[in-house]
Short mmCIF file of C-alpha atoms and ligand atoms in Angstrom, two decimals:
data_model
loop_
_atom_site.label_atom_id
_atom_site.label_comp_id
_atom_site.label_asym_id
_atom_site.label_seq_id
_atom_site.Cartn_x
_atom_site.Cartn_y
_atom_site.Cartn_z
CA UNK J 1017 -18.72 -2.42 46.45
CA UNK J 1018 -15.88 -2.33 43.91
CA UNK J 1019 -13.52 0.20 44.08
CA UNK J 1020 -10.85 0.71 41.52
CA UNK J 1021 -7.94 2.43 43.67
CA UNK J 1022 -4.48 0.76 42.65
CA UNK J 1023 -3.83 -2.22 40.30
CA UNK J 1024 -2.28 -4.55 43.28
CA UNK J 1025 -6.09 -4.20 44.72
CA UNK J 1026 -7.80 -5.29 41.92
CA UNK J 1027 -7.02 -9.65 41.56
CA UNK J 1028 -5.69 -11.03 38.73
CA UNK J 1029 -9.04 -12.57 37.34
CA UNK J 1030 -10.89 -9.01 37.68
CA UNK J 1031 -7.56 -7.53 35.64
CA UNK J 1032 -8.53 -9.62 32.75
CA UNK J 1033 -11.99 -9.15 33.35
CA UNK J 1034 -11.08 -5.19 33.19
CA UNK J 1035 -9.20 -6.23 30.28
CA UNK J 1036 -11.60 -7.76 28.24
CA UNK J 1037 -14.46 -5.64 28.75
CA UNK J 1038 -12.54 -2.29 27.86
CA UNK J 1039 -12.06 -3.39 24.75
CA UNK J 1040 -15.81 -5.36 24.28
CA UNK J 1041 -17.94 -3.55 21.43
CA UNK J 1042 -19.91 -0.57 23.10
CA UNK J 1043 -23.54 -1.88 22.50
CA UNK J 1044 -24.93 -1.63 26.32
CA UNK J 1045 -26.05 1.63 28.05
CA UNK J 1046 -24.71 0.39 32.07
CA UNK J 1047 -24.52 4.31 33.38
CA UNK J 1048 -27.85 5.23 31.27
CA UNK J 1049 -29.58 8.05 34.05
CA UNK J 1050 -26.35 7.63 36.29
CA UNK J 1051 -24.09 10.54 37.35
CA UNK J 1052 -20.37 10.05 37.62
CA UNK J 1053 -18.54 12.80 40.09
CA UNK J 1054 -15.33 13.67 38.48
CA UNK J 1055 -13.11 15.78 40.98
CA UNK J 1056 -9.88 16.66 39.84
CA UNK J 1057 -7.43 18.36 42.54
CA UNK J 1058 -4.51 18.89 39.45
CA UNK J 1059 -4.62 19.53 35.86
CA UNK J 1060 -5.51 16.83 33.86
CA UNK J 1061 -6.24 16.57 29.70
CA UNK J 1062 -6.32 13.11 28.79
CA UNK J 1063 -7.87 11.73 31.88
CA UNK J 1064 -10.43 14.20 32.26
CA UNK J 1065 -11.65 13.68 28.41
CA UNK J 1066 -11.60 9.74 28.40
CA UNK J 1067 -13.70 9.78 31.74
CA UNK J 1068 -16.11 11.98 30.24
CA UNK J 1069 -16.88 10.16 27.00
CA UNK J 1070 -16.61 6.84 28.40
CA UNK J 1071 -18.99 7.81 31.04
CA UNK J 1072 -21.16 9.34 27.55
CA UNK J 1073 -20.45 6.17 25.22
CA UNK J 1074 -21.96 4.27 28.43
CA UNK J 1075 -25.52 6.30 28.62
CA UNK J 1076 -24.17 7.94 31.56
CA UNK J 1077 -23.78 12.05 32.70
CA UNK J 1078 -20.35 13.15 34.38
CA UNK J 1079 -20.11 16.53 36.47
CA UNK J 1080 -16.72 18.00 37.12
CA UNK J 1081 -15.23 19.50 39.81
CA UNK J 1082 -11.99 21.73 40.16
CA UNK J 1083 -9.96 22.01 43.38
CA UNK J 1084 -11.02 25.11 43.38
CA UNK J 1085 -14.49 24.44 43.86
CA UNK J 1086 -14.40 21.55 46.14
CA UNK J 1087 -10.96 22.76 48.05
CA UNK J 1088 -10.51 19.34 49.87
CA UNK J 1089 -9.02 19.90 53.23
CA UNK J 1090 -9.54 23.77 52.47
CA UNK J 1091 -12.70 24.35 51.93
CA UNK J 1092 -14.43 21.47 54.16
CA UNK J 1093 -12.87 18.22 55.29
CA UNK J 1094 -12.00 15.09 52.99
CA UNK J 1095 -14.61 12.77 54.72
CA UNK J 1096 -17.26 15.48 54.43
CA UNK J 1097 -16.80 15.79 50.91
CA UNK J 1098 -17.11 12.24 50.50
CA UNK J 1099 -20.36 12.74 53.02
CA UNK J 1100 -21.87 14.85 50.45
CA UNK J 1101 -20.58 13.04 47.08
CA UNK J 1102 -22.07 10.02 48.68
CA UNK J 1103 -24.90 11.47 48.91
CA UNK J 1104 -25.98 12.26 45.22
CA UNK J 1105 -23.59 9.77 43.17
CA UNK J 1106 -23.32 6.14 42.71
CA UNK J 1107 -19.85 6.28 41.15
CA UNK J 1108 -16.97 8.83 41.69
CA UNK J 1109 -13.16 9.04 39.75
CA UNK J 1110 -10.98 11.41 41.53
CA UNK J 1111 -7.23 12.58 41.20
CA UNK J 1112 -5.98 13.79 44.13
CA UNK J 1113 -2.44 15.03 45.59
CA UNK J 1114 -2.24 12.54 48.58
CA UNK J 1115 -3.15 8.88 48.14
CA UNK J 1116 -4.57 8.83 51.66
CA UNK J 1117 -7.29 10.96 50.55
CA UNK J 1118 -8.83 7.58 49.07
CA UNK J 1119 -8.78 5.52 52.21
CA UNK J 1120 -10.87 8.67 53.99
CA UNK J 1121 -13.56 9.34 51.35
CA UNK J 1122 -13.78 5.55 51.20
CA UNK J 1123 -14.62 4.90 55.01
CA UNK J 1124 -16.37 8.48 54.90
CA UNK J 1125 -18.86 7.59 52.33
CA UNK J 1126 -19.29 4.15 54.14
CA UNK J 1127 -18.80 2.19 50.75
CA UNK J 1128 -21.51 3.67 49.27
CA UNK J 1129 -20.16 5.11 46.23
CA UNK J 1130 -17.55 3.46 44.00
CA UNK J 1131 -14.24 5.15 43.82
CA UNK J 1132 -11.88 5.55 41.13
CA UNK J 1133 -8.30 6.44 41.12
CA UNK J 1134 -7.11 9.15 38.18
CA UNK J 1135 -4.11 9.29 39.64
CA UNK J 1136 -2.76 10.34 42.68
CA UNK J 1137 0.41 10.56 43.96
CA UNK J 1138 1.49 6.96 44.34
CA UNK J 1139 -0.55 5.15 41.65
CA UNK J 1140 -2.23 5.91 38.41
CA UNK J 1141 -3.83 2.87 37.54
CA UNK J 1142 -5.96 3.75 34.78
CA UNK J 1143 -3.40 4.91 32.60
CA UNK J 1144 -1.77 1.25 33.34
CA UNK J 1145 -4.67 -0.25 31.86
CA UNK J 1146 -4.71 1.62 28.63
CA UNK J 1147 -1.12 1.02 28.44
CA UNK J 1148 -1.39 -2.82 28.96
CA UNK J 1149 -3.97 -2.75 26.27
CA UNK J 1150 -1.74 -1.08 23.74
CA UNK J 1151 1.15 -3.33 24.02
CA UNK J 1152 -1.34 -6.07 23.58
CA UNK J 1153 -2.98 -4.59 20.54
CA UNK J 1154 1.10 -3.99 19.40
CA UNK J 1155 2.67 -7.27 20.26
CA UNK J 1156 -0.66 -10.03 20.81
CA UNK J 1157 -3.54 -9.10 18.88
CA UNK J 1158 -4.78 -7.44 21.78
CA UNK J 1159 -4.70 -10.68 23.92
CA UNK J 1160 -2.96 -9.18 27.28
CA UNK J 1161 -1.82 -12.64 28.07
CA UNK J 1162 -0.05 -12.94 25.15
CA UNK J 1163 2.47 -10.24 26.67
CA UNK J 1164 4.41 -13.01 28.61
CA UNK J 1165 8.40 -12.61 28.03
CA UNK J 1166 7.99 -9.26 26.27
CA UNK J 1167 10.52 -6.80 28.49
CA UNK J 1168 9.66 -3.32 29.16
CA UNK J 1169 12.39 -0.46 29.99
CA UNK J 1170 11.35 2.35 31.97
CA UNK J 1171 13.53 5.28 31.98
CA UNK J 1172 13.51 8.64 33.92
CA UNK J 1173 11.60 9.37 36.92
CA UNK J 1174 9.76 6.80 38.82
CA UNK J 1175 6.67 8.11 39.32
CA UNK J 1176 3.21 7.05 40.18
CA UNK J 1177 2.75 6.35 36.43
CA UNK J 1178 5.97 3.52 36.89
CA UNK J 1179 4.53 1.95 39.30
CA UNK J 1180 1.06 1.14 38.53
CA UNK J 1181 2.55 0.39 35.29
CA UNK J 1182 5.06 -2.20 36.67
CA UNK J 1183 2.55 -3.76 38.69
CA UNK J 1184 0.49 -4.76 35.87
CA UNK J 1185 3.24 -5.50 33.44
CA UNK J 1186 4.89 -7.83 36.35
CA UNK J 1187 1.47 -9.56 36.95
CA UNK J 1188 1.26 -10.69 33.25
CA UNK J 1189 4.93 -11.94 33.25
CA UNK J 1190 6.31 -9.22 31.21
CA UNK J 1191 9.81 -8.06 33.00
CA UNK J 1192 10.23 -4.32 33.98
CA UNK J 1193 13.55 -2.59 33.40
CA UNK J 1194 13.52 0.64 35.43
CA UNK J 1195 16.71 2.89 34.51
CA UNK J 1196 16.74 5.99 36.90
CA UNK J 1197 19.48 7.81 38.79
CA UNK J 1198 20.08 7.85 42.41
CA UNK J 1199 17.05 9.54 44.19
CA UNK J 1200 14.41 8.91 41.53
CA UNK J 1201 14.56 5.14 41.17
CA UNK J 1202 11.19 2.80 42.45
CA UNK J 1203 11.13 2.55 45.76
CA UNK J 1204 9.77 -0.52 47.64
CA UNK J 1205 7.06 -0.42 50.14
CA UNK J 1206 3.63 1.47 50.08
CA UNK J 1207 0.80 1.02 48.19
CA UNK J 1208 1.27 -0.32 44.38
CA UNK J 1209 4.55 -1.56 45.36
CA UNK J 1210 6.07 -3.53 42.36
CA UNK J 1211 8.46 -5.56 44.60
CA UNK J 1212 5.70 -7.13 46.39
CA UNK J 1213 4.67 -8.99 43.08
CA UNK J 1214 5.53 -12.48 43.45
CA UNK J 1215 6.03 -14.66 40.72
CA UNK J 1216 5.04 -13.35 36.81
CA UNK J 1217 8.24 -11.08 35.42
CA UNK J 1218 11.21 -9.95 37.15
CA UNK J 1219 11.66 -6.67 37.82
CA UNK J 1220 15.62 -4.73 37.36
CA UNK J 1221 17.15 -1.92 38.44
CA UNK J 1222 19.39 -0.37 36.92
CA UNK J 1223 21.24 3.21 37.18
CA UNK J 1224 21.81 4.27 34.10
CA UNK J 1225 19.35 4.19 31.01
CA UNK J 1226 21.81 2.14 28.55
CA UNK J 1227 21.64 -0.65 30.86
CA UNK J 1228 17.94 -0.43 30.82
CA UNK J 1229 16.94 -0.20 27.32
CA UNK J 1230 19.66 -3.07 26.16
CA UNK J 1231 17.20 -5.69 24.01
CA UNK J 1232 13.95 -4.39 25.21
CA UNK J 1233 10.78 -4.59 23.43
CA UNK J 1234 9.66 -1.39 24.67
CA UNK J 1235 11.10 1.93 26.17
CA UNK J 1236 8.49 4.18 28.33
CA UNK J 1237 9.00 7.76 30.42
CA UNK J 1238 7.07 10.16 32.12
CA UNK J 1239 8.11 13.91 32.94
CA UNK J 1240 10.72 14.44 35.18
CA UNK J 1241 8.71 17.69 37.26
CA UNK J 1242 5.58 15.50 38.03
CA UNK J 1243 2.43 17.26 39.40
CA UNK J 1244 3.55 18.73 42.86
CA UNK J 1245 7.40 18.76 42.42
CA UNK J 1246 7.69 21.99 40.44
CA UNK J 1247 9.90 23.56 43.10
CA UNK J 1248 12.37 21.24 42.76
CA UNK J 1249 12.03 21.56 38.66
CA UNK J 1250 15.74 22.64 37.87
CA UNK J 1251 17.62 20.37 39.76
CA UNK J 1252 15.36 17.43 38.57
CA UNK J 1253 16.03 18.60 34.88
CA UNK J 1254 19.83 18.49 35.99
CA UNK J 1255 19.70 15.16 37.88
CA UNK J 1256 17.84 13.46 34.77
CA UNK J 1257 19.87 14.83 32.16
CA UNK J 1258 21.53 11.53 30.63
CA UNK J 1259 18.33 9.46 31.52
CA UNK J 1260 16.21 11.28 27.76
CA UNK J 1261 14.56 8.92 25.47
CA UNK J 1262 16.40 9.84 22.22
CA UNK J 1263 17.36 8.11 18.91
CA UNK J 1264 20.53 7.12 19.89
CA UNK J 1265 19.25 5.37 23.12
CA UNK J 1266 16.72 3.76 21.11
CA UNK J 1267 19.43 2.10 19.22
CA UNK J 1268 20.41 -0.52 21.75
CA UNK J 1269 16.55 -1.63 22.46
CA UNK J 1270 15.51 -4.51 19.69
CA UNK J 1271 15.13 -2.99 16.09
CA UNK J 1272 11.19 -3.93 16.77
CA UNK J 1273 10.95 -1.56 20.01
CA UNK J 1274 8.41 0.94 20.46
CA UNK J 1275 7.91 3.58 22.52
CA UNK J 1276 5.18 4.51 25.15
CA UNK J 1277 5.16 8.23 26.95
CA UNK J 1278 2.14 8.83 29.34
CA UNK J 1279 1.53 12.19 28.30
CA UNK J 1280 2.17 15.28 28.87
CA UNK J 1281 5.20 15.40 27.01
CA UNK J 1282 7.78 17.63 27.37
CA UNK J 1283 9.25 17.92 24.44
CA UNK J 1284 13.73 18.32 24.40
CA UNK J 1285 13.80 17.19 28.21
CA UNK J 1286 12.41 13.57 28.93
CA UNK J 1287 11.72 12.48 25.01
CA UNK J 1288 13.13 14.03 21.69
CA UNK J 1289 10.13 15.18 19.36
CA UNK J 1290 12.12 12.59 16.50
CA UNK J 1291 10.71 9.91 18.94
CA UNK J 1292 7.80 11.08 20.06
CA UNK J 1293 7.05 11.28 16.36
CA UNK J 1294 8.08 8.27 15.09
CA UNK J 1295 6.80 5.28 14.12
CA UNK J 1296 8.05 3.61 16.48
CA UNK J 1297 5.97 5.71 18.94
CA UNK J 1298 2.15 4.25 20.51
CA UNK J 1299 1.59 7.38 22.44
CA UNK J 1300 -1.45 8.24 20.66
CA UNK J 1301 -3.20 4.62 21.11
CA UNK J 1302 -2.35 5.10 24.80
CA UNK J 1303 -4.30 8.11 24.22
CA UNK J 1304 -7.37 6.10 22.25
CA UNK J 1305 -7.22 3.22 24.94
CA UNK J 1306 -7.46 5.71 27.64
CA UNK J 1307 -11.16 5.72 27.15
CA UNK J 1308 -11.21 1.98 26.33
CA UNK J 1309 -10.02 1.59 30.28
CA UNK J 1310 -12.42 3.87 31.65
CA UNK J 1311 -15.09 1.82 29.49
CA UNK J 1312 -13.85 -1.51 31.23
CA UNK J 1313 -13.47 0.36 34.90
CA UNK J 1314 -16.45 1.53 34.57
CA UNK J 1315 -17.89 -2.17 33.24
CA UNK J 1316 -16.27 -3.95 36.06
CA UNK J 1317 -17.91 -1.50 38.57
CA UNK J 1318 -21.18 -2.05 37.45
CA UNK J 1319 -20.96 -5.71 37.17
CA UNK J 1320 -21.00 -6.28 40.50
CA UNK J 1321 -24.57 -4.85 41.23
N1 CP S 579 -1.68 10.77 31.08
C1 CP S 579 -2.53 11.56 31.77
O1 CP S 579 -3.06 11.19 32.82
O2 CP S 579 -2.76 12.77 31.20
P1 CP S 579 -3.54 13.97 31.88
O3 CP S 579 -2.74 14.39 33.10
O4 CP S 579 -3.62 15.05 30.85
O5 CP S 579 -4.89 13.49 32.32
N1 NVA S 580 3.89 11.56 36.81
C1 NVA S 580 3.01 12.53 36.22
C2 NVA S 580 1.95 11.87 35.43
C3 NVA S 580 1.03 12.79 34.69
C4 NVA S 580 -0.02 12.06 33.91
C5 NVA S 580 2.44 13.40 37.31
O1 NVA S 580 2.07 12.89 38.37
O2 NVA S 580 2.35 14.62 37.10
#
């Protein structure tokens, strides 16, 4: 059974595989009388919408369910909701607070039902995907391999976004700046840990975001209040102040550079709207190939049976 939980799980081969057939014309019907579970424990927009229709462009149904309804480790246990998911579905994405949660559906639903991280708190690997597959539409004619030697600056708050991100930029031998200030730089260790990737581009750290963005091909940021740090919202807007993606940091990347931005935005704190507005700005083909990488999740998944 094929799981698709953090990018360092998934090998090289079934990346490109992943790759490939997100991006493969949509002339199959894989999920046709299939249900997808879609639980969402936090908000979600983009992820939500690009599982649904990729789950519809592929024949297939999706159901949704809030925290609310499903109240994991409220309402009833994690492994009984996995139990019970198990049960009636085949195939099941799920963002969740805690990674852990994955590794107790998982053994809960005794590998019965494929699982699919939309992000949790260590790893968003889906959005990595769609990502990778912009910069190669951008910079390779949307051959991912073609990425090699490009150099990526990430600046702001290293979040679960960064590293999935730098896991599958390092594994195609693109290098990965990361500019963040003391406290919210990448941490090694854990799951989706971008200094266990040997070989392919070399990762740098760096403590302030000039550093970071000097000659890159690329500048990326997330928010700096990610899902579940609210409470610490004003002293993380304080903290990040000098690390915004603006006009005049975008000077010292390469004249080329673009810009990437997860989404939400948040408009005056991590990015400048003059950026996020740009030309120079891919956000909304991140957005596009959001549902191309659910297509070639989903693809993968199936291929197996
Ligand atoms: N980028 C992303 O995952 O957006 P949502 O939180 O809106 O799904
Ligand atoms: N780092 C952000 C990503 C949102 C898509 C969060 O976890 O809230």
């Amino acid at each position: 059974m094929r799981h698709f939980i953090t990018i360092e799980d998934v090998s090289d081969d079934d990346l490109v595989t992943i790759y490939s057939l997100a991006t493969a014309p949509i002339d199959d019907e894989l999920l046709r009388g299939q249900g997808v579970a879609l639980v969402f424990e936090l908000a979600s927009l983009r992820t939500r919408a690009s599982s649904a229709t990729a789950v519809h462009d592929l024949g297939g149904t999706s159901t949704f369910f809030t925290d609310h309804e499903v109240g994991i480790d409220q309402r009833e246990s994690a492994e009984d909701v996995g139990r019970t998911l198990c049960a009636l579905y085949a195939l099941c994405g799920m963002r969740v607070r805690n990674h852990g949660i994955f590794t107790r559906i998982r053994a809960a639903s005794d590998d019965q039902m494929a699982l699919i991280n939309l992000l949790s708190n260590l790893a968003h690997p889906t959005q990595a995907v769609a990502d990778v597959l912009t910069l190669a539409e951008h910079f390779a004619d949307g051959d991912v391999k073609g990425l090699r030697g490009r150099t990526l600056a990430y600046v702001g708050d290293a979040t679960n976004v960064t590293r999935s991100l730098a896991v599958a930029l390092l594994r195609l031998g693109v290098n990965v700046n990361v500019g963040a200030p003391e406290g919210y730089q990448l941490q090694p260790g854990g799951v989706e840990d971008p200094y266990a990737i040997a070989g392919g581009g070399t990762l740098r750290l760096f403590d302030n975001a000039a550093d970071a963005v000097r000659g890159v091909d690329t500048v990326y940021t997330d928010t700096w209040v990610s899902m579940g740090a609210e409470a610490s919202a004003e002293k993380r807007r304080q903290d990040l102040a000098h690390f915004q993606v603006n006009a005049e940091l975008l000077t010292l990347a390469q004249a080329h550079a673009v810009v990437l931005h997860c989404l939400p935005a948040h408009r005056g704190e991590e990015i400048t709207d003059d950026v996020l507005d740009s030309a120079r700005s891919l956000v909304w083909r991140q957005v596009f190939h959001r549902r191309s990488a659910m297509v070639g999740v989903l693809r993968w998944i199936k291929e197996e049976e």
